[in-house]
């Protein structure tokens, strides 16, 4: 039979015979590429090489927020973290894709912190916007995440030359919220569990006792029993708590002696009457002579008349009736 005279179903038969072979070859090429270190070609479910980018895309109805995670360049394992050179502290609101070149996802946990602008994909959980500016980071607890899966976001060893506090905003909204912790050198120093409400709240950790050392700080998010547990952080700052020395100013006020002035309306007090002088007792052998008789002198002149007195007129009883006319 001529090829042109064959049934049209023969071409479909050849296709279905060759399709499995082509798919197998493509899979082998992808696996070879993945092993060669090309992360963008590794699309195997559960692979740590799979990355999701979040961007804001323009649509006909406006802007739409899209999820974004950091690349594998922003991950390092525990050994790399310990061996890292101590770094000066840096404030971060996660406005840059590399997490301010400071915070990183640690290898060895179950999943990663993601960078996000706008509402999280899951309903009734997570924030609707950033606490500061546009971006924040959060843990996406939807499938394939399971209960108690953890995500660790760590700093390099910190160079703390003076007492410092760690300040941050956190958001823990969801009916099955897990937990959010802050660790220093692997030890938990701050922790919140369960639903904390649909609002950003303030968190603080005092790092003063690590002054002069190189501690490592990490945020640890842990999934609850279901997907409604997207915890988030934003506006992470390091605040120096050193108080400047106080200057004491001493002011000397000279004492002033003031002589009190008596009011002119106060009358001058009369002098006290003189005490009577008693005659000295006679000396022995002394003849006092006749007694001295003191006669009263003539009366003095009359004094001025006094002020007039008050005359009170009192009506007497009625008199008897007069004679009849």
mmCIF file of C-alpha atoms in Angstrom:
data_model
loop_
_atom_site.group_PDB
_atom_site.id
_atom_site.type_symbol
_atom_site.label_atom_id
_atom_site.label_comp_id
_atom_site.label_asym_id
_atom_site.label_seq_id
_atom_site.Cartn_x
_atom_site.Cartn_y
_atom_site.Cartn_z
ATOM 1 C CA UNK A 1 0.000 0.000 0.000
ATOM 2 C CA UNK A 2 1.291 3.430 -0.908
ATOM 3 C CA UNK A 3 2.113 5.728 2.112
ATOM 4 C CA UNK A 4 -0.282 8.359 0.857
ATOM 5 C CA UNK A 5 -2.997 5.734 0.713
ATOM 6 C CA UNK A 6 -2.573 4.742 4.366
ATOM 7 C CA UNK A 7 -5.338 5.535 6.893
ATOM 8 C CA UNK A 8 -4.971 8.888 8.755
ATOM 9 C CA UNK A 9 -5.012 6.914 12.007
ATOM 10 C CA UNK A 10 -1.563 5.498 11.136
ATOM 11 C CA UNK A 11 0.102 8.882 11.895
ATOM 12 C CA UNK A 12 -1.497 9.031 15.321
ATOM 13 C CA UNK A 13 -0.328 5.482 15.967
ATOM 14 C CA UNK A 14 3.271 6.448 15.228
ATOM 15 C CA UNK A 15 2.949 9.499 17.541
ATOM 16 C CA UNK A 16 1.735 7.489 20.514
ATOM 17 C CA UNK A 17 4.484 4.968 19.964
ATOM 18 C CA UNK A 18 7.250 7.603 19.927
ATOM 19 C CA UNK A 19 5.891 10.001 22.624
ATOM 20 C CA UNK A 20 6.998 7.956 25.688
ATOM 21 C CA UNK A 21 10.510 7.678 24.257
ATOM 22 C CA UNK A 22 10.698 11.451 23.761
ATOM 23 C CA UNK A 23 9.442 12.188 27.292
ATOM 24 C CA UNK A 24 11.972 9.794 28.792
ATOM 25 C CA UNK A 25 14.820 11.414 26.888
ATOM 26 C CA UNK A 26 13.721 14.899 27.985
ATOM 27 C CA UNK A 27 13.561 13.741 31.602
ATOM 28 C CA UNK A 28 17.062 12.335 31.404
ATOM 29 C CA UNK A 29 18.358 15.597 29.912
ATOM 30 C CA UNK A 30 16.693 17.594 32.710
ATOM 31 C CA UNK A 31 18.196 15.346 35.362
ATOM 32 C CA UNK A 32 21.640 15.728 33.794
ATOM 33 C CA UNK A 33 21.236 19.507 33.701
ATOM 34 C CA UNK A 34 20.080 19.583 37.365
ATOM 35 C CA UNK A 35 23.091 17.539 38.480
ATOM 36 C CA UNK A 36 25.307 19.942 36.589
ATOM 37 C CA UNK A 37 24.153 22.693 38.926
ATOM 38 C CA UNK A 38 21.549 24.516 36.852
ATOM 39 C CA UNK A 39 18.978 25.318 39.532
ATOM 40 C CA UNK A 40 16.420 26.823 37.177
ATOM 41 C CA UNK A 41 16.040 23.472 35.350
ATOM 42 C CA UNK A 42 15.380 21.437 38.498
ATOM 43 C CA UNK A 43 11.618 21.200 38.796
ATOM 44 C CA UNK A 44 11.328 18.041 40.874
ATOM 45 C CA UNK A 45 8.709 18.311 43.619
ATOM 46 C CA UNK A 46 10.310 18.787 47.018
ATOM 47 C CA UNK A 47 13.670 19.848 45.597
ATOM 48 C CA UNK A 48 15.366 22.682 47.457
ATOM 49 C CA UNK A 49 16.438 24.030 44.096
ATOM 50 C CA UNK A 50 12.898 25.052 43.124
ATOM 51 C CA UNK A 51 12.527 28.789 43.522
ATOM 52 C CA UNK A 52 9.474 31.023 43.278
ATOM 53 C CA UNK A 53 9.823 34.698 42.500
ATOM 54 C CA UNK A 54 7.424 37.380 43.668
ATOM 55 C CA UNK A 55 7.072 40.497 41.530
ATOM 56 C CA UNK A 56 4.402 43.133 41.036
ATOM 57 C CA UNK A 57 2.910 42.734 37.555
ATOM 58 C CA UNK A 58 0.856 45.287 35.660
ATOM 59 C CA UNK A 59 -2.539 44.013 34.535
ATOM 60 C CA UNK A 60 -5.510 45.645 32.826
ATOM 61 C CA UNK A 61 -7.100 46.314 36.222
ATOM 62 C CA UNK A 62 -3.925 47.653 37.847
ATOM 63 C CA UNK A 63 -1.003 46.133 39.768
ATOM 64 C CA UNK A 64 -1.052 42.606 41.157
ATOM 65 C CA UNK A 65 1.285 41.290 43.851
ATOM 66 C CA UNK A 66 3.072 38.037 43.068
ATOM 67 C CA UNK A 67 5.003 35.859 45.526
ATOM 68 C CA UNK A 68 8.795 35.814 45.536
ATOM 69 C CA UNK A 69 11.367 33.729 47.382
ATOM 70 C CA UNK A 70 15.060 34.337 47.510
ATOM 71 C CA UNK A 71 17.490 32.424 45.331
ATOM 72 C CA UNK A 72 19.747 29.674 46.624
ATOM 73 C CA UNK A 73 22.507 32.260 46.721
ATOM 74 C CA UNK A 74 20.772 33.591 49.831
ATOM 75 C CA UNK A 75 21.054 30.265 51.685
ATOM 76 C CA UNK A 76 23.879 28.820 53.701
ATOM 77 C CA UNK A 77 24.255 25.912 56.057
ATOM 78 C CA UNK A 78 25.098 25.968 59.749
ATOM 79 C CA UNK A 79 28.837 25.516 59.226
ATOM 80 C CA UNK A 80 29.027 28.430 56.787
ATOM 81 C CA UNK A 81 27.086 30.479 59.300
ATOM 82 C CA UNK A 82 29.438 29.716 62.219
ATOM 83 C CA UNK A 83 32.534 30.333 60.130
ATOM 84 C CA UNK A 84 31.235 33.655 58.800
ATOM 85 C CA UNK A 85 33.116 36.814 59.704
ATOM 86 C CA UNK A 86 31.385 38.912 62.395
ATOM 87 C CA UNK A 87 29.336 41.676 60.842
ATOM 88 C CA UNK A 88 28.138 45.029 62.098
ATOM 89 C CA UNK A 89 24.404 45.138 62.710
ATOM 90 C CA UNK A 90 22.124 46.326 59.918
ATOM 91 C CA UNK A 91 18.480 47.415 59.928
ATOM 92 C CA UNK A 92 16.271 45.712 57.358
ATOM 93 C CA UNK A 93 12.706 46.105 56.043
ATOM 94 C CA UNK A 94 13.332 43.519 53.289
ATOM 95 C CA UNK A 95 12.975 46.005 50.450
ATOM 96 C CA UNK A 96 15.792 44.264 48.551
ATOM 97 C CA UNK A 97 15.631 40.724 47.141
ATOM 98 C CA UNK A 98 18.777 39.665 48.980
ATOM 99 C CA UNK A 99 17.265 40.408 52.406
ATOM 100 C CA UNK A 100 19.527 43.450 52.859
ATOM 101 C CA UNK A 101 22.588 41.205 52.321
ATOM 102 C CA UNK A 102 22.256 40.350 55.994
ATOM 103 C CA UNK A 103 19.515 37.791 56.731
ATOM 104 C CA UNK A 104 19.614 34.334 55.134
ATOM 105 C CA UNK A 105 17.644 31.108 55.097
ATOM 106 C CA UNK A 106 19.570 28.323 56.791
ATOM 107 C CA UNK A 107 19.913 24.971 55.058
ATOM 108 C CA UNK A 108 18.784 21.964 57.043
ATOM 109 C CA UNK A 109 15.355 23.279 58.055
ATOM 110 C CA UNK A 110 12.114 22.159 56.394
ATOM 111 C CA UNK A 111 11.286 25.208 54.279
ATOM 112 C CA UNK A 112 12.214 28.871 53.715
ATOM 113 C CA UNK A 113 11.106 32.361 54.567
ATOM 114 C CA UNK A 114 9.622 34.181 51.565
ATOM 115 C CA UNK A 115 9.602 37.833 50.594
ATOM 116 C CA UNK A 116 6.171 39.305 49.885
ATOM 117 C CA UNK A 117 4.397 42.545 48.975
ATOM 118 C CA UNK A 118 0.679 42.747 49.638
ATOM 119 C CA UNK A 119 -1.621 40.027 50.941
ATOM 120 C CA UNK A 120 -0.471 36.433 51.355
ATOM 121 C CA UNK A 121 -2.004 33.862 48.949
ATOM 122 C CA UNK A 122 -3.969 32.002 51.658
ATOM 123 C CA UNK A 123 -7.197 33.471 52.994
ATOM 124 C CA UNK A 124 -7.763 34.438 56.637
ATOM 125 C CA UNK A 125 -4.096 34.244 57.516
ATOM 126 C CA UNK A 126 -1.012 36.404 57.119
ATOM 127 C CA UNK A 127 -0.793 40.205 56.783
ATOM 128 C CA UNK A 128 -2.476 42.241 54.061
ATOM 129 C CA UNK A 129 0.497 44.604 53.676
ATOM 130 C CA UNK A 130 3.951 45.337 55.060
ATOM 131 C CA UNK A 131 4.471 47.037 58.394
ATOM 132 C CA UNK A 132 7.136 49.304 56.891
ATOM 133 C CA UNK A 133 7.227 50.387 53.235
ATOM 134 C CA UNK A 134 6.239 47.655 50.716
ATOM 135 C CA UNK A 135 7.913 44.327 51.494
ATOM 136 C CA UNK A 136 8.095 41.846 54.368
ATOM 137 C CA UNK A 137 9.040 38.167 54.819
ATOM 138 C CA UNK A 138 6.749 35.349 55.926
ATOM 139 C CA UNK A 139 6.381 31.566 56.087
ATOM 140 C CA UNK A 140 3.928 29.991 53.645
ATOM 141 C CA UNK A 141 2.359 27.053 55.522
ATOM 142 C CA UNK A 142 0.258 25.602 52.702
ATOM 143 C CA UNK A 143 0.897 22.118 51.266
ATOM 144 C CA UNK A 144 3.356 20.389 51.164
ATOM 145 C CA UNK A 145 4.147 21.793 54.601
ATOM 146 C CA UNK A 146 3.286 19.643 57.614
ATOM 147 C CA UNK A 147 2.779 20.292 61.324
ATOM 148 C CA UNK A 148 5.950 21.430 63.141
ATOM 149 C CA UNK A 149 7.884 22.042 59.915
ATOM 150 C CA UNK A 150 10.289 24.900 60.666
ATOM 151 C CA UNK A 151 11.859 27.725 58.673
ATOM 152 C CA UNK A 152 14.958 29.503 60.027
ATOM 153 C CA UNK A 153 16.080 32.995 58.991
ATOM 154 C CA UNK A 154 19.467 33.799 60.543
ATOM 155 C CA UNK A 155 21.909 36.668 60.782
ATOM 156 C CA UNK A 156 25.675 36.417 60.491
ATOM 157 C CA UNK A 157 27.626 36.571 63.770
ATOM 158 C CA UNK A 158 27.003 40.051 65.118
ATOM 159 C CA UNK A 159 29.693 42.500 66.098
ATOM 160 C CA UNK A 160 28.203 44.053 69.247
ATOM 161 C CA UNK A 161 30.476 46.733 70.673
ATOM 162 C CA UNK A 162 27.860 48.280 72.974
ATOM 163 C CA UNK A 163 24.584 47.257 74.645
ATOM 164 C CA UNK A 164 21.994 46.651 71.919
ATOM 165 C CA UNK A 165 18.308 45.742 71.610
ATOM 166 C CA UNK A 166 16.721 43.859 68.713
ATOM 167 C CA UNK A 167 13.411 45.487 67.666
ATOM 168 C CA UNK A 168 11.058 44.034 65.067
ATOM 169 C CA UNK A 169 7.453 43.901 63.872
ATOM 170 C CA UNK A 170 5.677 40.541 63.788
ATOM 171 C CA UNK A 171 2.313 39.356 62.439
ATOM 172 C CA UNK A 172 0.721 36.064 63.561
ATOM 173 C CA UNK A 173 -2.821 35.808 62.228
ATOM 174 C CA UNK A 174 -4.562 32.472 61.577
ATOM 175 C CA UNK A 175 -6.789 30.004 63.390
ATOM 176 C CA UNK A 176 -4.107 27.290 63.320
ATOM 177 C CA UNK A 177 -1.076 29.519 63.823
ATOM 178 C CA UNK A 178 2.044 27.707 64.981
ATOM 179 C CA UNK A 179 4.856 29.603 66.709
ATOM 180 C CA UNK A 180 7.438 32.303 66.106
ATOM 181 C CA UNK A 181 10.686 32.362 68.067
ATOM 182 C CA UNK A 182 13.889 34.370 68.281
ATOM 183 C CA UNK A 183 17.031 32.445 69.147
ATOM 184 C CA UNK A 184 20.493 33.648 70.105
ATOM 185 C CA UNK A 185 23.228 31.098 69.497
ATOM 186 C CA UNK A 186 20.496 28.470 69.126
ATOM 187 C CA UNK A 187 18.776 29.217 72.460
ATOM 188 C CA UNK A 188 15.240 30.610 72.490
ATOM 189 C CA UNK A 189 15.065 34.099 74.047
ATOM 190 C CA UNK A 190 11.637 35.189 72.716
ATOM 191 C CA UNK A 191 8.588 33.135 71.716
ATOM 192 C CA UNK A 192 4.938 33.574 70.712
ATOM 193 C CA UNK A 193 2.392 30.810 70.058
ATOM 194 C CA UNK A 194 -1.007 30.765 68.393
ATOM 195 C CA UNK A 195 -3.191 33.427 66.828
ATOM 196 C CA UNK A 196 -2.143 36.956 67.887
ATOM 197 C CA UNK A 197 -4.722 38.859 65.811
ATOM 198 C CA UNK A 198 -4.769 40.477 62.394
ATOM 199 C CA UNK A 199 -2.339 43.336 63.077
ATOM 200 C CA UNK A 200 1.373 44.032 63.247
ATOM 201 C CA UNK A 201 2.804 44.003 66.774
ATOM 202 C CA UNK A 202 6.120 45.034 68.343
ATOM 203 C CA UNK A 203 8.745 42.547 69.488
ATOM 204 C CA UNK A 204 11.952 43.225 71.436
ATOM 205 C CA UNK A 205 14.958 41.174 72.550
ATOM 206 C CA UNK A 206 17.664 42.629 74.813
ATOM 207 C CA UNK A 207 21.118 41.653 73.535
ATOM 208 C CA UNK A 208 23.038 43.654 76.135
ATOM 209 C CA UNK A 209 24.567 40.593 77.801
ATOM 210 C CA UNK A 210 26.206 39.664 74.486
ATOM 211 C CA UNK A 211 28.163 42.929 74.264
ATOM 212 C CA UNK A 212 31.724 42.248 73.188
ATOM 213 C CA UNK A 213 30.749 38.833 71.803
ATOM 214 C CA UNK A 214 29.612 37.602 68.381
ATOM 215 C CA UNK A 215 26.142 36.085 68.832
ATOM 216 C CA UNK A 216 24.003 34.718 66.018
ATOM 217 C CA UNK A 217 20.359 35.781 65.954
ATOM 218 C CA UNK A 218 17.657 33.805 64.114
ATOM 219 C CA UNK A 219 13.906 33.964 63.539
ATOM 220 C CA UNK A 220 12.315 30.504 63.648
ATOM 221 C CA UNK A 221 8.828 30.055 62.227
ATOM 222 C CA UNK A 222 7.013 26.786 62.899
ATOM 223 C CA UNK A 223 3.867 25.546 61.160
ATOM 224 C CA UNK A 224 0.725 24.702 63.125
ATOM 225 C CA UNK A 225 -1.717 21.923 62.342
ATOM 226 C CA UNK A 226 -2.997 23.414 59.051
ATOM 227 C CA UNK A 227 -2.318 26.013 56.361
ATOM 228 C CA UNK A 228 -3.865 28.934 58.274
ATOM 229 C CA UNK A 229 -0.646 29.857 60.026
ATOM 230 C CA UNK A 230 1.352 32.312 57.876
ATOM 231 C CA UNK A 231 3.619 34.214 60.310
ATOM 232 C CA UNK A 232 5.523 37.292 59.118
ATOM 233 C CA UNK A 233 8.207 39.754 60.287
ATOM 234 C CA UNK A 234 9.245 43.208 59.107
ATOM 235 C CA UNK A 235 11.194 46.332 60.126
ATOM 236 C CA UNK A 236 13.991 44.510 61.957
ATOM 237 C CA UNK A 237 16.250 47.022 63.728
ATOM 238 C CA UNK A 238 19.169 47.037 66.149
ATOM 239 C CA UNK A 239 19.021 49.859 68.698
ATOM 240 C CA UNK A 240 22.000 50.912 70.801
ATOM 241 C CA UNK A 241 20.984 51.421 74.427
ATOM 242 C CA UNK A 242 24.112 53.259 75.596
ATOM 243 C CA UNK A 243 23.085 56.328 77.566
ATOM 244 C CA UNK A 244 25.301 59.450 77.197
ATOM 245 C CA UNK A 245 27.077 60.654 80.375
ATOM 246 C CA UNK A 246 25.126 63.252 82.295
ATOM 247 C CA UNK A 247 26.709 66.650 83.060
ATOM 248 C CA UNK A 248 26.079 68.083 86.517
ATOM 249 C CA UNK A 249 26.007 71.901 86.763
ATOM 250 C CA UNK A 250 26.503 73.302 90.268
ATOM 251 C CA UNK A 251 25.154 76.800 90.935
ATOM 252 C CA UNK A 252 26.236 78.708 94.070
ATOM 253 C CA UNK A 253 23.804 81.297 95.408
ATOM 254 C CA UNK A 254 25.265 83.909 97.809
ATOM 255 C CA UNK A 255 23.350 84.293 101.058
ATOM 256 C CA UNK A 256 21.793 87.757 101.536
ATOM 257 C CA UNK A 257 20.979 89.168 104.993
ATOM 258 C CA UNK A 258 17.851 91.272 104.989
ATOM 259 C CA UNK A 259 16.830 93.491 107.952
ATOM 260 C CA UNK A 260 13.099 93.172 108.459
ATOM 261 C CA UNK A 261 11.187 96.436 108.332
ATOM 262 C CA UNK A 262 8.299 96.798 110.729
ATOM 263 C CA UNK A 263 5.100 98.102 109.216
ATOM 264 C CA UNK A 264 4.400 101.750 110.016
ATOM 265 C CA UNK A 265 0.885 100.900 111.127
ATOM 266 C CA UNK A 266 2.135 98.884 114.069
ATOM 267 C CA UNK A 267 2.427 101.144 117.162
ATOM 268 C CA UNK A 268 5.729 101.332 118.998
ATOM 269 C CA UNK A 269 5.466 99.301 122.181
ATOM 270 C CA UNK A 270 5.640 101.216 125.485
ATOM 271 C CA UNK A 271 8.704 100.696 127.670
ATOM 272 C CA UNK A 272 8.255 98.360 130.582
ATOM 273 C CA UNK A 273 7.756 100.093 133.985
ATOM 274 C CA UNK A 274 10.901 100.497 136.035
ATOM 275 C CA UNK A 275 11.299 98.253 139.029
ATOM 276 C CA UNK A 276 11.083 100.053 142.405
ATOM 277 C CA UNK A 277 14.411 100.774 143.968
ATOM 278 C CA UNK A 278 14.494 99.485 147.532
ATOM 279 C CA UNK A 279 16.646 101.291 150.067
ATOM 280 C CA UNK A 280 19.815 99.532 151.000
ATOM 281 C CA UNK A 281 19.898 98.068 154.468
ATOM 282 C CA UNK A 282 21.599 100.375 156.996
ATOM 283 C CA UNK A 283 25.194 99.731 157.750
ATOM 284 C CA UNK A 284 26.305 98.883 161.239
ATOM 285 C CA UNK A 285 26.965 102.018 163.321
ATOM 286 C CA UNK A 286 25.206 104.246 160.755
ATOM 287 C CA UNK A 287 22.662 106.782 162.054
ATOM 288 C CA UNK A 288 20.070 107.316 159.351
ATOM 289 C CA UNK A 289 18.700 110.492 160.942
ATOM 290 C CA UNK A 290 15.098 111.510 160.986
ATOM 291 C CA UNK A 291 12.775 109.848 158.479
ATOM 292 C CA UNK A 292 12.121 111.647 155.254
ATOM 293 C CA UNK A 293 8.486 112.610 154.779
ATOM 294 C CA UNK A 294 7.321 112.852 151.185
ATOM 295 C CA UNK A 295 4.354 115.146 150.759
ATOM 296 C CA UNK A 296 2.075 114.879 147.725
ATOM 297 C CA UNK A 297 2.402 117.685 145.249
ATOM 298 C CA UNK A 298 -0.421 119.821 143.852
ATOM 299 C CA UNK A 299 -2.829 118.152 141.442
ATOM 300 C CA UNK A 300 -1.982 118.301 137.793
ATOM 301 C CA UNK A 301 -3.881 120.013 135.020
ATOM 302 C CA UNK A 302 -7.013 118.299 133.770
ATOM 303 C CA UNK A 303 -6.644 116.284 130.660
ATOM 304 C CA UNK A 304 -8.433 116.967 127.364
ATOM 305 C CA UNK A 305 -12.060 115.946 127.094
ATOM 306 C CA UNK A 306 -12.783 112.466 125.853
ATOM 307 C CA UNK A 307 -14.774 111.619 122.758
ATOM 308 C CA UNK A 308 -18.547 111.900 122.945
ATOM 309 C CA UNK A 309 -20.292 108.772 124.071
ATOM 310 C CA UNK A 310 -23.120 106.961 122.374
ATOM 311 C CA UNK A 311 -26.594 108.056 123.472
ATOM 312 C CA UNK A 312 -29.187 105.325 123.454
ATOM 313 C CA UNK A 313 -32.790 106.558 123.555
ATOM 314 C CA UNK A 314 -35.142 104.028 125.056
ATOM 315 C CA UNK A 315 -38.895 104.681 124.856
ATOM 316 C CA UNK A 316 -40.486 104.675 128.293
ATOM 317 C CA UNK A 317 -43.914 103.367 129.153
ATOM 318 C CA UNK A 318 -46.909 105.454 128.030
ATOM 319 C CA UNK A 319 -48.041 108.170 130.479
ATOM 320 C CA UNK A 320 -51.485 108.413 132.020
ATOM 321 C CA UNK A 321 -54.241 109.852 129.922
ATOM 322 C CA UNK A 322 -54.796 113.601 130.109
ATOM 323 C CA UNK A 323 -57.884 115.310 131.588
ATOM 324 C CA UNK A 324 -61.093 115.196 129.647
ATOM 325 C CA UNK A 325 -62.221 118.351 127.794
#
